[in-house]
Coordinates of C-alpha atoms in Angstrom, one line a residue:
Chain I
X1 CA 140.9 -32.2 -38.3
X2 CA 138.2 -31.9 -40.9
X3 CA 134.8 -31.0 -39.6
X4 CA 132.1 -33.7 -38.7
X5 CA 129.4 -31.2 -38.3
X6 CA 129.4 -27.5 -39.6
X7 CA 126.7 -24.7 -40.0
X8 CA 127.1 -22.0 -42.6
X9 CA 125.7 -18.4 -42.6
X10 CA 122.2 -20.2 -41.0
X11 CA 119.5 -18.0 -40.5
X12 CA 115.7 -18.3 -39.1
X13 CA 113.5 -15.8 -38.9
X14 CA 109.7 -16.3 -37.4
X15 CA 107.8 -13.4 -39.2
X16 CA 109.8 -9.9 -37.8
X17 CA 111.8 -12.1 -35.1
X18 CA 115.0 -13.3 -35.7
X19 CA 116.3 -16.4 -34.1
X20 CA 119.5 -17.6 -35.9
X21 CA 121.4 -14.9 -37.6
X22 CA 124.6 -15.9 -39.6
X23 CA 125.8 -18.9 -37.3
X24 CA 129.0 -20.3 -38.4
X25 CA 129.8 -23.1 -36.5
X26 CA 132.2 -26.0 -37.4
X27 CA 132.8 -29.1 -34.9
X28 CA 135.3 -31.6 -35.1
X29 CA 134.7 -35.6 -34.3
X30 CA 134.5 -36.4 -30.7
X31 CA 134.5 -32.5 -29.2
X32 CA 132.3 -31.7 -26.3
X33 CA 131.0 -28.1 -26.8
X34 CA 128.6 -26.6 -24.9
X35 CA 126.3 -24.0 -26.3
X36 CA 125.4 -21.5 -23.5
X37 CA 123.0 -18.2 -23.9
X38 CA 120.2 -16.9 -22.2
X39 CA 116.6 -17.5 -22.4
X40 CA 115.7 -17.2 -26.1
X41 CA 119.2 -16.6 -27.6
X42 CA 118.6 -19.1 -30.3
X43 CA 120.1 -22.4 -28.8
X44 CA 117.2 -24.4 -29.3
X45 CA 116.7 -23.5 -32.4
X46 CA 119.9 -23.8 -33.2
X47 CA 119.4 -27.7 -32.6
X48 CA 116.0 -27.6 -34.0
X49 CA 117.5 -27.0 -37.2
X50 CA 120.4 -29.4 -36.9
X51 CA 118.3 -31.9 -36.0
X52 CA 115.4 -31.4 -38.9
X53 CA 113.0 -29.9 -36.9
X54 CA 112.8 -26.6 -38.4
X55 CA 114.2 -25.5 -41.9
X56 CA 116.6 -23.0 -41.6
X57 CA 115.4 -19.5 -43.6
X58 CA 119.3 -19.7 -45.3
X59 CA 122.2 -21.4 -44.9
X60 CA 123.5 -24.6 -45.0
X61 CA 124.1 -27.5 -42.3
X62 CA 126.6 -29.9 -43.8
X63 CA 127.4 -33.5 -41.8
X64 CA 129.9 -35.2 -43.0
X65 CA 130.6 -32.8 -45.5
X66 CA 126.9 -33.5 -46.6
X67 CA 123.9 -30.7 -46.4
X68 CA 121.2 -32.3 -44.5
X69 CA 118.7 -29.0 -45.0
X70 CA 115.2 -30.1 -45.7
X71 CA 115.4 -33.1 -44.2
X72 CA 113.3 -34.9 -42.2
X73 CA 114.3 -35.8 -38.2
X74 CA 113.9 -39.4 -39.0
X75 CA 116.5 -39.0 -41.7
X76 CA 119.2 -36.8 -39.7
X77 CA 118.7 -39.5 -36.6
X78 CA 118.9 -42.1 -39.3
X79 CA 122.0 -39.8 -40.4
X80 CA 123.7 -40.4 -37.2
X81 CA 122.8 -36.9 -35.6
X82 CA 120.3 -37.8 -32.7
X83 CA 119.2 -35.6 -29.6
X84 CA 117.9 -35.7 -26.1
X85 CA 115.1 -33.2 -25.0
X86 CA 115.1 -30.3 -22.5
X87 CA 111.5 -32.4 -21.2
X88 CA 112.6 -35.9 -21.7
X89 CA 110.8 -37.2 -24.3
X90 CA 110.0 -41.1 -23.3
X91 CA 106.9 -43.6 -23.6
X92 CA 105.1 -42.7 -20.4
X93 CA 103.0 -45.8 -20.0
X94 CA 106.1 -48.4 -20.6
X95 CA 108.6 -49.6 -18.7
X96 CA 111.8 -48.0 -18.9
X97 CA 113.0 -51.5 -20.2
X98 CA 110.4 -51.7 -22.9
X99 CA 111.7 -48.0 -23.6
X100 CA 114.8 -49.3 -24.4
X101 CA 113.8 -52.0 -26.6
X102 CA 110.8 -50.1 -28.6
X103 CA 114.0 -47.9 -29.4
X104 CA 116.4 -50.9 -30.2
X105 CA 113.1 -52.2 -32.3
X106 CA 113.2 -48.9 -34.1
X107 CA 117.1 -48.6 -34.8
X108 CA 117.1 -52.1 -36.1
X109 CA 113.4 -51.0 -38.3
X110 CA 114.1 -51.0 -41.8
X111 CA 111.3 -53.0 -44.0
X112 CA 110.5 -56.3 -42.7
X113 CA 112.8 -55.8 -40.3
X114 CA 109.9 -53.8 -38.7
X115 CA 108.1 -57.3 -38.3
X116 CA 110.5 -58.6 -36.4
X117 CA 109.6 -59.7 -32.8
X118 CA 110.2 -57.2 -30.1
X119 CA 110.9 -59.0 -27.0
X120 CA 113.9 -61.3 -28.3
X121 CA 116.8 -62.5 -26.2
X122 CA 119.6 -60.5 -28.1
X123 CA 117.3 -57.0 -27.9
X124 CA 116.8 -57.2 -24.1
X125 CA 120.5 -58.4 -23.7
X126 CA 121.1 -54.6 -25.3
X127 CA 118.7 -52.8 -23.1
X128 CA 120.0 -54.7 -20.0
X129 CA 123.3 -52.9 -20.9
X130 CA 122.2 -50.0 -22.1
X131 CA 120.3 -49.7 -18.3
X132 CA 123.5 -50.5 -16.8
X133 CA 125.7 -48.2 -18.5
X134 CA 123.1 -45.6 -17.9
X135 CA 122.9 -46.5 -13.8
X136 CA 119.0 -46.8 -14.3
X137 CA 118.6 -50.7 -14.0
X138 CA 116.6 -50.3 -10.5
X139 CA 114.3 -48.4 -12.5
X140 CA 114.0 -51.5 -15.1
X141 CA 110.2 -52.3 -14.4
X142 CA 109.1 -49.0 -13.2
X143 CA 106.5 -47.4 -15.3
X144 CA 108.5 -44.4 -17.5
X145 CA 106.1 -42.1 -16.6
X146 CA 106.3 -42.4 -13.1
X147 CA 110.2 -42.0 -12.8
X148 CA 112.0 -39.4 -11.3
X149 CA 113.2 -36.4 -13.4
X150 CA 117.1 -37.1 -13.2
X151 CA 115.9 -40.5 -14.2
X152 CA 113.9 -39.6 -16.9
X153 CA 116.8 -37.3 -18.7
X154 CA 118.9 -40.6 -18.3
X155 CA 116.5 -42.9 -20.0
X156 CA 115.8 -40.1 -22.7
X157 CA 120.0 -40.1 -23.7
X158 CA 119.9 -43.5 -23.3
X159 CA 117.0 -44.0 -25.7
X160 CA 118.9 -41.2 -27.6
X161 CA 121.8 -43.5 -28.0
X162 CA 120.5 -46.6 -29.0
X163 CA 120.7 -46.0 -32.4
X164 CA 124.9 -45.6 -32.2
X165 CA 124.8 -42.0 -33.5
X166 CA 128.2 -40.0 -34.1
X167 CA 126.3 -36.9 -33.0
X168 CA 124.6 -36.1 -30.2
X169 CA 122.8 -32.8 -29.2
X170 CA 121.6 -32.4 -25.7
X171 CA 118.8 -29.9 -24.5
X172 CA 119.9 -29.1 -21.3
X173 CA 120.5 -32.2 -19.5
X174 CA 120.2 -30.8 -16.1
X175 CA 117.7 -29.0 -16.3
X176 CA 115.0 -29.6 -13.2
X177 CA 117.8 -31.6 -11.6
X178 CA 119.0 -30.8 -8.2
X179 CA 122.2 -29.3 -7.5
X180 CA 123.1 -32.3 -5.5
X181 CA 122.1 -34.6 -8.7
X182 CA 123.5 -32.8 -11.3
X183 CA 127.2 -33.6 -11.3
X184 CA 126.3 -37.4 -10.8
X185 CA 124.1 -37.8 -13.8
X186 CA 126.5 -35.5 -15.9
X187 CA 129.2 -37.7 -14.7
X188 CA 127.2 -41.1 -15.9
X189 CA 126.2 -39.3 -19.1
X190 CA 129.5 -38.2 -20.3
X191 CA 131.3 -40.8 -19.3
X192 CA 129.5 -43.0 -21.6
X193 CA 129.7 -40.9 -24.4
X194 CA 133.2 -40.2 -24.1
X195 CA 133.6 -44.6 -23.8
X196 CA 131.4 -44.8 -27.4
X197 CA 133.8 -41.8 -28.8
X198 CA 130.5 -39.6 -29.6
X199 CA 130.9 -36.0 -30.6
X200 CA 128.7 -33.7 -28.2
X201 CA 127.0 -30.7 -28.6
X202 CA 124.8 -29.6 -25.2
X203 CA 123.0 -26.6 -24.3
X204 CA 123.4 -25.6 -21.0
X205 CA 122.6 -22.9 -18.4
X206 CA 124.2 -23.9 -15.3
X207 CA 128.0 -22.5 -16.2
X208 CA 129.6 -25.3 -13.4
X209 CA 128.4 -28.1 -15.9
X210 CA 129.6 -26.1 -18.8
X211 CA 133.5 -25.4 -16.9
X212 CA 133.3 -29.0 -15.9
X213 CA 132.6 -31.0 -19.2
X214 CA 133.1 -29.2 -22.1
X215 CA 136.0 -29.0 -24.3
X216 CA 134.5 -25.6 -26.0
X217 CA 131.9 -23.2 -25.6
X218 CA 129.9 -21.0 -27.8
X219 CA 127.7 -18.2 -26.3
X220 CA 124.6 -17.2 -28.3
X221 CA 122.9 -13.4 -28.1
X222 CA 119.9 -12.6 -29.7
X223 CA 120.3 -15.2 -32.1
X224 CA 124.0 -14.5 -32.7
X225 CA 127.4 -16.2 -31.7
X226 CA 128.9 -14.2 -29.5
X227 CA 131.9 -16.1 -28.3
X228 CA 133.4 -19.5 -29.3
X229 CA 136.3 -20.3 -27.4
X230 CA 137.6 -22.8 -24.9
X231 CA 135.7 -22.5 -21.4
X232 CA 138.2 -20.4 -19.9
X233 CA 138.7 -17.9 -22.3
X234 CA 134.4 -18.0 -23.2
X235 CA 133.7 -17.5 -19.6
X236 CA 135.9 -14.9 -18.8
X237 CA 134.4 -13.2 -22.3
X238 CA 133.4 -9.6 -21.1
X239 CA 130.2 -9.8 -23.7
X240 CA 129.9 -13.2 -22.0
X241 CA 129.7 -12.1 -18.6
X242 CA 127.3 -9.5 -19.9
X243 CA 125.0 -10.9 -22.1
X244 CA 124.8 -14.6 -21.5
X245 CA 126.4 -14.9 -17.2
X246 CA 125.7 -11.8 -15.5
X247 CA 128.4 -10.6 -13.7
X248 CA 127.2 -11.2 -10.3
X249 CA 126.2 -14.6 -11.2
X250 CA 129.6 -15.2 -12.6
X251 CA 131.3 -14.7 -9.6
X252 CA 129.0 -16.3 -7.7
X253 CA 129.2 -19.5 -9.0
X254 CA 132.0 -19.6 -11.3
X255 CA 135.1 -18.4 -8.9
X256 CA 133.3 -20.4 -5.7
X257 CA 132.8 -23.2 -7.6
X258 CA 136.3 -23.2 -8.6
X259 CA 135.2 -23.6 -12.3
X260 CA 138.1 -20.3 -12.8
X261 CA 140.4 -20.8 -10.5
X262 CA 143.4 -20.8 -12.9
X263 CA 141.8 -18.0 -14.8
X264 CA 142.9 -15.0 -13.5
X265 CA 141.8 -12.4 -16.1
X266 CA 138.4 -14.3 -15.4
X267 CA 138.5 -12.4 -12.1
X268 CA 138.8 -9.1 -13.8
Chain Z
X1 CA 115.4 -63.0 -20.5
X2 CA 112.7 -62.6 -17.7
X3 CA 109.2 -62.9 -19.7
X4 CA 106.1 -63.9 -18.6
X5 CA 104.4 -66.9 -20.8
X6 CA 101.6 -65.3 -23.5
X7 CA 98.6 -67.9 -23.6
X8 CA 97.1 -65.5 -26.0
X9 CA 97.5 -67.5 -28.8
X10 CA 96.9 -71.0 -27.7
X11 CA 94.0 -69.2 -25.7
X12 CA 92.2 -67.8 -29.3
X13 CA 93.3 -71.3 -30.4
X14 CA 91.4 -73.5 -27.8
X15 CA 88.7 -70.9 -27.8
X16 CA 88.0 -70.5 -31.4
X17 CA 88.5 -74.4 -31.6
X18 CA 85.7 -75.3 -28.7
X19 CA 83.5 -72.4 -30.4
X20 CA 83.6 -74.3 -33.4
X21 CA 82.9 -77.9 -32.3
X22 CA 79.9 -76.9 -29.4
X23 CA 78.2 -74.7 -31.7
X24 CA 77.9 -77.0 -34.8
X25 CA 77.0 -79.8 -31.9
X26 CA 74.5 -77.6 -29.5
X27 CA 74.0 -73.8 -31.0
X28 CA 70.6 -73.7 -32.1
X29 CA 70.6 -71.7 -35.5
X30 CA 69.2 -68.0 -34.0
X31 CA 72.4 -68.1 -31.5
X32 CA 74.9 -69.4 -34.5
X33 CA 73.3 -66.4 -36.9
X34 CA 74.3 -64.0 -34.0
X35 CA 77.5 -65.7 -33.5
X36 CA 78.1 -64.9 -37.5
X37 CA 76.9 -61.3 -37.3
X38 CA 79.1 -60.8 -33.7
X39 CA 82.2 -62.3 -35.4
X40 CA 81.9 -60.2 -38.6
X41 CA 81.8 -57.2 -36.8
X42 CA 84.7 -57.6 -34.4
X43 CA 87.2 -58.4 -37.2
X44 CA 86.4 -54.7 -37.9
X45 CA 86.9 -54.2 -34.2
X46 CA 90.4 -55.7 -34.2
X47 CA 91.1 -52.9 -36.7
X48 CA 89.7 -50.3 -34.6
X49 CA 91.2 -51.7 -31.6
X50 CA 94.8 -51.5 -33.4
X51 CA 93.8 -47.7 -34.0
X52 CA 92.7 -46.9 -30.7
X53 CA 96.0 -48.2 -28.9
X54 CA 97.8 -46.0 -31.4
X55 CA 95.3 -43.1 -29.8
X56 CA 93.0 -42.9 -32.6
X57 CA 89.6 -43.1 -33.4
X58 CA 87.5 -43.6 -36.8
X59 CA 83.7 -42.6 -36.7
X60 CA 83.7 -43.6 -40.2
X61 CA 85.1 -47.4 -40.6
X62 CA 81.5 -48.5 -42.1
X63 CA 82.9 -47.1 -45.3
X64 CA 85.5 -49.9 -45.6
X65 CA 82.9 -52.5 -43.8
X66 CA 80.3 -51.4 -46.4
X67 CA 83.0 -51.8 -49.3
X68 CA 83.3 -55.1 -48.7
X69 CA 79.7 -56.1 -48.3
X70 CA 79.1 -54.4 -51.3
X71 CA 82.3 -55.8 -53.1
X72 CA 81.1 -59.3 -52.7
X73 CA 77.0 -58.7 -53.1
X74 CA 78.5 -56.8 -57.0
X75 CA 81.0 -60.0 -57.9
X76 CA 77.7 -62.1 -57.4
X77 CA 75.2 -59.8 -59.1
X78 CA 73.5 -61.5 -62.3
X79 CA 75.1 -64.7 -61.6
X80 CA 78.1 -63.4 -61.4
X81 CA 81.2 -65.1 -58.4
X82 CA 79.7 -66.5 -55.4
X83 CA 82.9 -68.4 -54.0
X84 CA 83.9 -67.4 -51.0
X85 CA 87.4 -68.2 -52.0
X86 CA 87.3 -65.3 -54.3
X87 CA 84.4 -62.6 -52.8
X88 CA 85.6 -62.5 -49.3
X89 CA 89.5 -61.6 -50.2
X90 CA 88.4 -59.3 -53.2
X91 CA 86.2 -57.4 -50.3
X92 CA 89.5 -57.4 -48.4
X93 CA 91.8 -55.8 -50.9
X94 CA 89.2 -53.0 -52.2
X95 CA 88.9 -52.0 -48.7
X96 CA 92.6 -52.2 -48.3
X97 CA 93.3 -50.2 -51.6
X98 CA 90.4 -47.3 -50.6
X99 CA 92.3 -47.2 -47.1
X100 CA 95.7 -47.0 -48.7
X101 CA 94.6 -44.1 -50.9
X102 CA 92.2 -42.4 -48.1
X103 CA 95.4 -42.9 -45.6
X104 CA 97.7 -40.1 -47.0
X105 CA 94.7 -37.8 -46.2
X106 CA 93.7 -39.1 -42.9
X107 CA 97.4 -39.4 -41.9
X108 CA 98.4 -36.0 -41.2
X109 CA 95.0 -35.8 -38.1
X110 CA 94.6 -36.5 -35.1
X111 CA 91.7 -36.7 -32.5
X112 CA 88.5 -35.2 -33.8
X113 CA 89.6 -34.3 -36.8
X114 CA 90.6 -37.7 -37.9
X115 CA 87.4 -39.1 -36.6
X116 CA 85.1 -36.7 -38.5
X117 CA 87.3 -36.9 -41.4
X118 CA 86.8 -40.9 -41.4
X119 CA 82.9 -40.1 -40.9
X120 CA 83.1 -38.2 -44.1
X121 CA 84.6 -40.3 -46.3
X122 CA 82.1 -42.9 -45.0
X123 CA 79.2 -40.1 -45.5
X124 CA 79.9 -39.6 -49.3
X125 CA 79.7 -43.6 -50.0
X126 CA 76.8 -43.6 -48.0
X127 CA 75.3 -40.8 -50.0
X128 CA 76.4 -42.5 -53.3
X129 CA 74.9 -45.2 -52.4
X130 CA 71.6 -44.3 -51.7
X131 CA 71.6 -42.3 -54.9
X132 CA 72.1 -45.1 -57.2
X133 CA 69.2 -47.1 -58.0
X134 CA 71.2 -49.6 -60.0
X135 CA 72.4 -50.3 -56.9
X136 CA 69.4 -50.6 -55.6
X137 CA 69.0 -46.9 -53.9
X138 CA 68.0 -47.3 -50.3
X139 CA 66.7 -50.9 -50.8
X140 CA 70.1 -52.4 -51.6
X141 CA 69.9 -55.7 -53.4
X142 CA 70.1 -59.8 -52.8
X143 CA 73.5 -61.6 -52.5
X144 CA 73.8 -64.5 -54.3
X145 CA 74.1 -68.1 -51.9
X146 CA 77.7 -68.8 -51.1
X147 CA 79.9 -71.6 -52.2
X148 CA 82.6 -73.0 -50.2
X149 CA 85.5 -73.9 -52.4
X150 CA 83.1 -75.3 -55.1
X151 CA 80.6 -76.8 -52.3
X152 CA 77.2 -75.3 -53.1
X153 CA 74.8 -75.6 -49.6
X154 CA 71.7 -76.5 -50.5
X155 CA 69.9 -75.1 -47.8
X156 CA 70.0 -72.2 -45.7
X157 CA 70.6 -74.3 -42.4
X158 CA 74.2 -76.2 -44.1
X159 CA 74.5 -72.3 -45.7
X160 CA 75.0 -70.9 -41.8
X161 CA 77.0 -73.8 -40.4
X162 CA 79.5 -73.1 -43.3
X163 CA 79.7 -69.6 -42.9
X164 CA 80.0 -70.6 -39.3
X165 CA 83.3 -72.7 -39.9
X166 CA 84.7 -70.6 -42.5
X167 CA 84.2 -67.9 -40.3
X168 CA 85.9 -69.3 -36.9
X169 CA 89.3 -70.1 -39.2
X170 CA 89.3 -66.5 -40.3
X171 CA 88.2 -65.4 -36.9
X172 CA 91.3 -67.6 -35.1
X173 CA 94.0 -66.6 -38.6
X174 CA 93.1 -62.2 -37.9
X175 CA 93.6 -63.0 -33.8
X176 CA 97.0 -65.0 -34.2
X177 CA 98.7 -63.0 -37.2
X178 CA 97.1 -59.7 -35.4
X179 CA 98.6 -60.6 -31.8
X180 CA 102.0 -61.5 -33.9
X181 CA 102.0 -58.0 -35.4
X182 CA 101.1 -56.6 -31.9
X183 CA 104.3 -58.4 -30.7
X184 CA 106.9 -56.7 -33.0
X185 CA 108.3 -53.6 -33.5
X186 CA 105.9 -52.2 -35.6
X187 CA 103.2 -53.3 -33.4
X188 CA 104.5 -51.4 -30.4
X189 CA 104.9 -48.8 -32.5
X190 CA 101.1 -48.1 -31.4
X191 CA 101.1 -47.4 -27.7
X192 CA 104.7 -45.5 -28.5
X193 CA 103.2 -43.2 -31.0
X194 CA 99.7 -42.8 -29.0
X195 CA 102.5 -41.8 -25.9
X196 CA 105.2 -39.7 -27.9
X197 CA 105.0 -39.1 -31.5
X198 CA 108.3 -36.8 -31.0
X199 CA 110.3 -39.3 -29.6
X200 CA 109.3 -41.7 -32.4
X201 CA 110.3 -39.7 -35.4
X202 CA 113.5 -38.9 -33.3
X203 CA 114.0 -42.8 -33.0
X204 CA 113.9 -43.0 -36.9
X205 CA 110.9 -44.3 -37.7
X206 CA 107.8 -42.1 -39.7
X207 CA 105.1 -41.8 -37.5
X208 CA 103.0 -40.7 -40.9
X209 CA 103.9 -44.0 -42.4
X210 CA 103.0 -46.3 -39.3
X211 CA 99.7 -45.0 -38.7
X212 CA 99.0 -45.3 -42.4
X213 CA 100.1 -49.3 -42.1
X214 CA 97.7 -49.3 -39.6
X215 CA 95.2 -47.5 -41.1
X216 CA 95.0 -49.9 -44.2
X217 CA 95.3 -53.0 -42.0
X218 CA 92.3 -51.8 -39.8
X219 CA 90.4 -51.0 -43.6
X220 CA 91.2 -54.5 -44.7
X221 CA 89.6 -56.1 -41.6
X222 CA 86.9 -53.7 -41.9
X223 CA 86.4 -55.2 -45.5
X224 CA 86.5 -58.5 -44.8
X225 CA 84.1 -58.4 -41.7
X226 CA 82.0 -56.6 -44.3
X227 CA 81.8 -58.9 -46.7
X228 CA 81.4 -61.8 -44.0
X229 CA 78.0 -60.0 -43.2
X230 CA 76.7 -59.5 -46.4
X231 CA 77.0 -63.1 -47.3
X232 CA 75.6 -64.5 -43.9
X233 CA 72.4 -61.7 -44.1
X234 CA 72.4 -62.4 -48.1
X235 CA 71.1 -58.9 -48.9
X236 CA 73.1 -55.4 -48.7
X237 CA 72.2 -51.9 -48.0
X238 CA 73.0 -48.6 -46.9
X239 CA 71.6 -48.0 -43.8
X240 CA 73.0 -51.7 -42.1
X241 CA 76.3 -51.8 -43.9
X242 CA 77.6 -47.8 -44.4
X243 CA 75.4 -45.8 -42.2
X244 CA 77.0 -43.5 -40.0
X245 CA 75.3 -46.0 -37.4
X246 CA 77.2 -48.6 -38.4
X247 CA 80.6 -47.2 -37.5
X248 CA 78.8 -45.9 -34.2
X249 CA 78.4 -50.0 -33.7
X250 CA 82.0 -50.6 -34.4
X251 CA 83.4 -47.9 -32.1
X252 CA 80.5 -49.0 -29.5
X253 CA 82.4 -52.9 -29.5
X254 CA 85.3 -51.4 -29.4
X255 CA 85.1 -49.1 -26.3
X256 CA 83.1 -52.2 -24.8
X257 CA 85.6 -54.8 -25.5
X258 CA 88.8 -53.0 -24.6
X259 CA 92.3 -52.9 -26.0
X260 CA 94.1 -55.6 -23.6
X261 CA 94.0 -58.3 -26.0
X262 CA 93.0 -59.6 -29.7
X263 CA 90.4 -62.1 -28.1
X264 CA 88.9 -59.0 -26.5
X265 CA 86.6 -57.9 -29.6
X266 CA 85.4 -61.3 -30.3
X267 CA 83.8 -60.9 -26.2
X268 CA 83.0 -57.6 -26.6
X269 CA 81.4 -58.4 -29.9
X270 CA 79.0 -61.6 -29.0
X271 CA 78.4 -59.4 -25.6
X272 CA 76.9 -56.6 -27.5
X273 CA 74.7 -58.9 -29.8
X274 CA 73.4 -60.5 -26.7
X275 CA 72.3 -57.2 -25.1
X276 CA 71.0 -56.0 -28.3
X277 CA 68.6 -58.6 -29.0
X278 CA 67.7 -59.4 -25.7
X279 CA 67.2 -55.7 -25.1
X280 CA 64.8 -55.2 -28.6
X281 CA 63.1 -58.0 -26.8
X282 CA 62.2 -56.6 -23.7
X283 CA 61.9 -53.2 -24.9
X284 CA 61.5 -52.7 -28.3
X285 CA 60.6 -49.2 -29.0
X286 CA 63.6 -48.1 -26.5
X287 CA 65.9 -50.7 -27.0
X288 CA 68.7 -48.2 -27.0
X289 CA 68.4 -46.9 -23.8
X290 CA 69.8 -50.0 -22.5
X291 CA 72.6 -50.1 -24.8
X292 CA 73.6 -46.4 -24.3
X293 CA 73.4 -47.2 -20.2
X294 CA 75.9 -50.1 -20.8
X295 CA 78.1 -47.8 -22.6
X296 CA 78.1 -45.7 -20.0
X297 CA 78.5 -48.3 -17.3
X298 CA 81.6 -49.3 -19.3
X299 CA 83.0 -45.5 -19.8
X300 CA 82.5 -45.2 -15.4
X301 CA 83.1 -48.7 -14.2
X302 CA 85.6 -50.0 -17.1
X303 CA 87.5 -48.0 -18.8
X304 CA 89.5 -50.7 -20.3
X305 CA 86.5 -52.5 -21.4
X306 CA 85.3 -56.2 -20.7
X307 CA 88.9 -57.3 -21.4
X308 CA 89.9 -55.6 -18.4
X309 CA 87.7 -57.3 -15.8
X310 CA 88.7 -60.9 -17.5
X311 CA 92.3 -59.5 -16.4
X312 CA 91.4 -58.5 -13.0
X313 CA 89.9 -61.8 -12.3
X314 CA 93.0 -63.5 -13.3
X315 CA 95.1 -61.3 -11.9
X316 CA 93.1 -62.2 -8.7
X317 CA 93.5 -65.9 -9.0
X318 CA 97.4 -65.6 -9.0
X319 CA 97.7 -63.3 -5.8

């Protein structure tokens, strides 16, 4: 299958610090890719380059075969690559419903369409459908600034999905979420995203989440990709264990959590 | 879809119709004159309110106020054009055009830098006007008596009433259009931008373009307000039209009014004019003291402006 999103020889330096070095990734349509790595490994830098927030020092990013380097975040969003954030980016003074209404309004806002009324029955129905789909209908009229962390994350992702993207990048969707809530949240999110057939790349520190939801793992270390493989292989990789997960944590979380029960080499 | 009934357009329609009719029937000339000054300023404040909702405060909109005023005055100079159907649109257009060009610069700045950059531009115009003898320098020059669709009022009282009526119609039009705008996607990108510019960009809309559009709109409204004030006062000069104190007054009235509704600037501006007039009568050498205390009271007790007080009273009635 031809790649939907590709990074070729991507490099990014901040002065003397190299945040990304020769990144090569190819993502096929409908893949769910987990991006892992310690803090400062270059994961968010990669996402920021793909979504136009940062311009690579060199290299190419191809989306549907076209180079998107140099395009602004809004141009890339319009092309069909959307993202959520580690710290949910929502409109704090508006209600949850209005957050989605504004997002829906922007999605259709081209030229004079930006002057169409926002409170319309068709947009309201779409917003209500999104609220139901992401399990946040109970918070419909609550001010977004007062939401619990998990609901903020869901709202952030729902807003990113309003433009019906082909590729969605999630930056640590479960960070700040209690361990009781994280699977519930991810079940809702991944269920909705799979239904839409979206290609997903998500940054995650929680290896239980990675093991359960992704079809492929890309591990970063000091700006380089040290492993790109299916989860059972990647999470058992010696480099990943040493530089990303850590031996102790690896044994505790993955084996006890049952993620790698069927991968004998992971225990070795 | 559940909606709460929006009474703004019926409210401003009845409100301005009542002001126009009752004004013509009962208002003495001094109070009508005061209302004209208040409403002319309020037009500029409506634009500042849109910027304020976006999280931007301009300390330099006297630039556009003055451009509107001087455009009207210059068109009428040396037996030139005095028809308001031409002079007022021209004032609006000139201010909007300058706003369009300066908008490319100011849209990149926020907070104090946005405020001070606006102020700097207005002081440049002030400096030019003060040094230009052909425009009367610090004394300014007189504005021709206006004509209204060819009708030339014979006395000052009739002129004042004609200006009052035109102004009421313009204020109603602006209030309805700006309210409609605020209900649109672009209009909702005021508070959305103030809350989170990053999310707006990542939803696919240019924050810079949205701010630019709002800036041009506010410039146009300030130009229109300045144009009307020039006609009403019959004179333009740098100190009363372009000086930084004029910008300060516009910001003062914006804070006094609050960002809650398009009707707020008209009420707030009227209250400001009344406070200023009576403060000047009671304390001619220290009237600024009363104005200052009023501003402090608003900031401490009514941070949402007088409109928030009205909204609070209405909520209490409903409960």
